[in-house]
Structure formats: C-alpha cells, structure tokens
PDB file of C-alpha atoms in Angstrom:
ATOM      1  CA  MET A   9       0.262  -0.022   0.180  1.00 38.00           C
ATOM      2  CA  ASN A  10       1.458   3.379  -1.034  1.00 50.00           C
ATOM      3  CA  THR A  11       1.133   6.592   0.968  1.00 47.00           C
ATOM      4  CA  VAL A  12      -1.609   8.129  -1.027  1.00 45.00           C
ATOM      5  CA  ASP A  13      -3.855   5.096   0.070  1.00 49.00           C
ATOM      6  CA  LYS A  14      -3.455   6.133   3.659  1.00 58.00           C
ATOM      7  CA  LEU A  15      -3.669   9.816   3.825  1.00 75.00           C
ATOM      8  CA  ASN A  16      -6.293  12.591   3.171  1.00 89.00           C
ATOM      9  CA  ASN A  17      -6.444  15.964   4.388  1.00 96.00           C
ATOM     10  CA  VAL A  18      -2.433  16.544   4.443  1.00 97.00           C
ATOM     11  CA  ILE A  19      -1.157  19.994   4.181  1.00 97.00           C
ATOM     12  CA  LEU A  20       2.478  20.179   2.795  1.00 96.00           C
ATOM     13  CA  PHE A  21       4.220  23.552   4.027  1.00 93.00           C
ATOM     14  CA  ASP A  22       7.838  24.946   3.480  1.00 87.00           C
ATOM     15  CA  GLY A  23       9.501  23.787   6.507  1.00 82.00           C
ATOM     16  CA  GLU A  24      11.853  26.723   6.567  1.00 79.00           C
ATOM     17  CA  CYS A  25       9.678  29.547   6.346  1.00 77.00           C
ATOM     18  CA  ASN A  26       8.303  31.491   9.674  1.00 80.00           C
ATOM     19  CA  PHE A  27       5.102  32.609   7.911  1.00 81.00           C
ATOM     20  CA  CYS A  28       4.268  28.958   6.906  1.00 84.00           C
ATOM     21  CA  ASP A  29       5.064  27.863  10.580  1.00 85.00           C
ATOM     22  CA  HIS A  30       2.616  30.404  11.819  1.00 86.00           C
ATOM     23  CA  SER A  31       0.135  29.359   9.305  1.00 91.00           C
ATOM     24  CA  VAL A  32       0.404  25.503  10.793  1.00 92.00           C
ATOM     25  CA  GLN A  33      -0.064  26.758  14.166  1.00 91.00           C
ATOM     26  CA  PHE A  34      -2.997  28.901  13.100  1.00 93.00           C
ATOM     27  CA  ILE A  35      -4.621  25.758  11.374  1.00 96.00           C
ATOM     28  CA  ILE A  36      -3.759  23.572  14.510  1.00 95.00           C
ATOM     29  CA  LYS A  37      -5.637  26.247  17.043  1.00 94.00           C
ATOM     30  CA  ARG A  38      -8.904  26.238  14.632  1.00 96.00           C
ATOM     31  CA  ASP A  39      -9.086  22.242  13.726  1.00 96.00           C
ATOM     32  CA  PRO A  40     -10.202  20.782  17.192  1.00 90.00           C
ATOM     33  CA  GLN A  41     -11.091  17.485  15.390  1.00 92.00           C
ATOM     34  CA  ALA A  42      -7.606  17.187  14.315  1.00 93.00           C
ATOM     35  CA  GLN A  43      -8.475  16.515  10.509  1.00 94.00           C
ATOM     36  CA  TYR A  44      -5.624  17.950   8.994  1.00 97.00           C
ATOM     37  CA  LYS A  45      -2.256  16.136   9.118  1.00 96.00           C
ATOM     38  CA  PHE A  46       1.216  17.966   8.081  1.00 95.00           C
ATOM     39  CA  ALA A  47       4.350  17.637   6.602  1.00 93.00           C
ATOM     40  CA  ALA A  48       7.191  19.846   5.349  1.00 91.00           C
ATOM     41  CA  ILE A  49       7.682  19.818   1.896  1.00 92.00           C
ATOM     42  CA  GLN A  50      11.423  19.385   2.448  1.00 90.00           C
ATOM     43  CA  SER A  51      10.867  15.982   4.310  1.00 91.00           C
ATOM     44  CA  GLU A  52      11.078  12.685   3.194  1.00 93.00           C
ATOM     45  CA  ILE A  53       7.197  12.025   3.158  1.00 93.00           C
ATOM     46  CA  GLY A  54       6.579  15.450   1.708  1.00 94.00           C
ATOM     47  CA  GLN A  55       8.779  14.624  -1.372  1.00 94.00           C
ATOM     48  CA  GLN A  56       7.160  11.162  -1.424  1.00 95.00           C
ATOM     49  CA  LEU A  57       3.655  12.585  -1.723  1.00 95.00           C
ATOM     50  CA  MET A  58       4.445  15.328  -4.110  1.00 95.00           C
ATOM     51  CA  LYS A  59       6.128  12.402  -6.261  1.00 95.00           C
ATOM     52  CA  GLU A  60       2.724  10.260  -5.751  1.00 95.00           C
ATOM     53  CA  TYR A  61       0.502  12.792  -6.808  1.00 95.00           C
ATOM     54  CA  ASN A  62       2.703  14.266  -9.513  1.00 95.00           C
ATOM     55  CA  VAL A  63       2.907  17.653  -8.032  1.00 95.00           C
ATOM     56  CA  PRO A  64       5.546  19.726 -10.076  1.00 94.00           C
ATOM     57  CA  SER A  65       8.524  20.291  -8.166  1.00 88.00           C
ATOM     58  CA  ARG A  66       8.741  23.884  -9.084  1.00 87.00           C
ATOM     59  CA  ILE A  67       5.427  24.560  -7.264  1.00 86.00           C
ATOM     60  CA  ASP A  68       6.282  26.892  -4.616  1.00 83.00           C
ATOM     61  CA  SER A  69       2.944  26.993  -2.477  1.00 91.00           C
ATOM     62  CA  VAL A  70       1.006  25.396   0.561  1.00 95.00           C
ATOM     63  CA  ILE A  71      -0.267  21.931  -1.095  1.00 97.00           C
ATOM     64  CA  LEU A  72      -3.037  20.200  -0.060  1.00 98.00           C
ATOM     65  CA  ILE A  73      -4.036  16.509  -0.432  1.00 97.00           C
ATOM     66  CA  GLN A  74      -7.545  15.792  -0.432  1.00 96.00           C
ATOM     67  CA  ASP A  75      -9.794  13.165  -1.762  1.00 93.00           C
ATOM     68  CA  GLU A  76      -7.149  11.895  -4.218  1.00 92.00           C
ATOM     69  CA  LYS A  77      -6.208  15.367  -5.655  1.00 95.00           C
ATOM     70  CA  TYR A  78      -3.768  18.059  -4.801  1.00 97.00           C
ATOM     71  CA  TYR A  79      -4.570  21.842  -4.668  1.00 98.00           C
ATOM     72  CA  VAL A  80      -2.002  24.948  -4.623  1.00 97.00           C
ATOM     73  CA  LYS A  81      -1.952  28.476  -3.818  1.00 95.00           C
ATOM     74  CA  SER A  82      -5.393  29.956  -2.979  1.00 96.00           C
ATOM     75  CA  SER A  83      -7.076  27.054  -3.923  1.00 97.00           C
ATOM     76  CA  ALA A  84      -5.574  25.077  -1.263  1.00 97.00           C
ATOM     77  CA  ALA A  85      -5.810  27.967   1.364  1.00 96.00           C
ATOM     78  CA  LEU A  86      -9.577  28.305   0.589  1.00 97.00           C
ATOM     79  CA  ARG A  87     -10.171  24.505   0.974  1.00 97.00           C
ATOM     80  CA  ILE A  88      -8.284  24.510   4.309  1.00 97.00           C
ATOM     81  CA  CYS A  89     -10.276  27.309   5.305  1.00 97.00           C
ATOM     82  CA  LYS A  90     -13.504  25.145   4.629  1.00 96.00           C
ATOM     83  CA  GLY A  91     -12.582  22.632   7.418  1.00 96.00           C
ATOM     84  CA  LEU A  92     -11.577  25.363  10.398  1.00 97.00           C
ATOM     85  CA  LYS A  93     -13.934  26.220  13.103  1.00 96.00           C
ATOM     86  CA  GLY A  94     -15.549  29.761  13.258  1.00 94.00           C
ATOM     87  CA  GLY A  95     -15.815  32.407  10.502  1.00 96.00           C
ATOM     88  CA  TRP A  96     -12.801  31.006   8.879  1.00 95.00           C
ATOM     89  CA  LYS A  97     -14.968  28.299   6.753  1.00 95.00           C
ATOM     90  CA  LEU A  98     -16.753  31.326   5.139  1.00 96.00           C
ATOM     91  CA  LEU A  99     -13.393  32.180   3.019  1.00 95.00           C
ATOM     92  CA  TYR A 100     -14.049  29.081   1.229  1.00 96.00           C
ATOM     93  CA  TYR A 101     -16.698  30.703  -0.945  1.00 96.00           C
ATOM     94  CA  LEU A 102     -14.116  33.150  -2.167  1.00 96.00           C
ATOM     95  CA  LEU A 103     -13.338  29.965  -4.581  1.00 97.00           C
ATOM     96  CA  VAL A 104     -16.019  31.594  -6.845  1.00 97.00           C
ATOM     97  CA  VAL A 105     -13.503  34.331  -7.577  1.00 96.00           C
ATOM     98  CA  PRO A 106     -11.363  33.342 -10.917  1.00 97.00           C
ATOM     99  CA  ARG A 107      -8.188  31.617  -9.670  1.00 95.00           C
ATOM    100  CA  VAL A 108      -5.925  33.771 -11.548  1.00 95.00           C
ATOM    101  CA  VAL A 109      -7.068  36.657  -9.676  1.00 95.00           C
ATOM    102  CA  ARG A 110      -7.202  35.057  -6.062  1.00 95.00           C
ATOM    103  CA  ASP A 111      -3.519  33.728  -6.895  1.00 95.00           C
ATOM    104  CA  LEU A 112      -2.261  36.994  -7.553  1.00 93.00           C
ATOM    105  CA  MET A 113      -2.364  37.876  -3.896  1.00 88.00           C
ATOM    106  CA  TYR A 114      -0.894  34.535  -2.796  1.00 89.00           C
ATOM    107  CA  ASP A 115       1.915  34.782  -5.073  1.00 87.00           C
ATOM    108  CA  GLN A 116       2.510  38.413  -3.571  1.00 88.00           C
ATOM    109  CA  ILE A 117       2.885  36.983  -0.258  1.00 82.00           C
ATOM    110  CA  ALA A 118       4.662  33.756  -1.452  1.00 80.00           C
ATOM    111  CA  SER A 119       7.337  35.320  -3.092  1.00 82.00           C
ATOM    112  CA  ASN A 120       8.235  37.749  -0.057  1.00 80.00           C
ATOM    113  CA  ARG A 121       7.683  35.360   2.795  1.00 80.00           C
ATOM    114  CA  TYR A 122      11.356  35.182   3.596  1.00 74.00           C
ATOM    115  CA  LYS A 123      11.911  38.768   3.090  1.00 81.00           C
ATOM    116  CA  TRP A 124       9.072  39.682   5.223  1.00 82.00           C
ATOM    117  CA  PHE A 125       8.886  36.906   7.774  1.00 76.00           C
ATOM    118  CA  GLY A 126      12.092  35.277   7.838  1.00 75.00           C
ATOM    119  CA  LYS A 127      13.505  31.532   7.607  1.00 74.00           C
ATOM    120  CA  LYS A 128      14.132  29.314  10.575  1.00 67.00           C
ATOM    121  CA  ASP A 129      17.031  26.922  11.382  1.00 63.00           C
ATOM    122  CA  SER A 130      14.803  24.750  13.152  1.00 54.00           C
ATOM    123  CA  CYS A 131      11.389  23.340  13.507  1.00 56.00           C
ATOM    124  CA  MET A 132       9.287  23.983  16.769  1.00 57.00           C
ATOM    125  CA  LEU A 133       9.209  21.031  19.103  1.00 55.00           C
ATOM    126  CA  PRO A 134       5.068  20.361  19.359  1.00 62.00           C
ATOM    127  CA  SER A 135       3.551  18.928  22.282  1.00 62.00           C
ATOM    128  CA  PRO A 136       2.848  15.054  21.916  1.00 67.00           C
ATOM    129  CA  ASP A 137      -0.625  15.351  21.087  1.00 71.00           C
ATOM    130  CA  VAL A 138       0.071  17.900  18.525  1.00 73.00           C
ATOM    131  CA  ARG A 139       3.026  15.777  17.253  1.00 74.00           C
ATOM    132  CA  LYS A 140       1.175  12.993  15.893  1.00 80.00           C
ATOM    133  CA  ARG A 141      -0.724  15.158  13.339  1.00 81.00           C
ATOM    134  CA  PHE A 142       2.756  15.619  11.504  1.00 80.00           C
ATOM    135  CA  LEU A 143       3.831  13.026   9.181  1.00 82.00           C
ATOM    136  CA  GLY A 144       7.447  11.441   8.719  1.00 69.00           C
TER     137      GLY A 144
END
C-alpha cells in the first residue's frame, strides 16, 4: 500500500518559512477534530507525496492533498479554511473568484515570505498530542 492510500487532508508546507510555520499553528488551533495532518515539503514524506500525486517540483506553494487530488496556492488555502472552526470557513466561498485573480495576492505573499517573515534554522517542538499530526 502506498502513502496515497492512507492519507487525506494533508497539508504540505515550507518547513523553513516562519510565515508557513505560523500558518500551521493557526490551523492547528482552529482544527479541534484534528482532521488535518502536516508534513514539510522538504521532508522525505513530503517529497514522496509530491511524487505520488505528480505535483510539479517547481511549485512554490502550500499544497493540500484531499480526496485523491492536490490543490495549490489560494485553492489550497481556501479549501483548508473550509475545515476550520469559526468564521474562517466562510473564506471557502472565495473559490468563486477566478483562480488567476486569487493567486495574484497569494503569489505576492509567497514570493516575499522569507523577506517579510524570515527563515527558520530549526523546527518548533510540538506537544505530543500535536506531534502525532505531523507525518514522517
């Protein structure tokens, strides 16, 4: 059985990015059912999932693996919002906005994330209950 058969609602993120790390922490706090699992794109499992789903290696984005498909950029972010508690789920409906328009803003943040938020030398050490949500 390959990894694809076992996993759903997996968020692949840039493990070196402070903004991405804060985004993961944001999701964890608003996902009390722990439906989302996480893996750094740079990790072995992250690379394996990208290969299994044929995600182009040049993709510089958060990646959501859900229902045997992958989503990137604003499509991934808005689909993630749908699963969060509170008013965040309403952002999902922004998917009606054409992707090219949504991704303009996403690309602006993504291309400047290291400059604006910095890079990390090490990962945070999550609590045991949160740690089990990280793959690999």
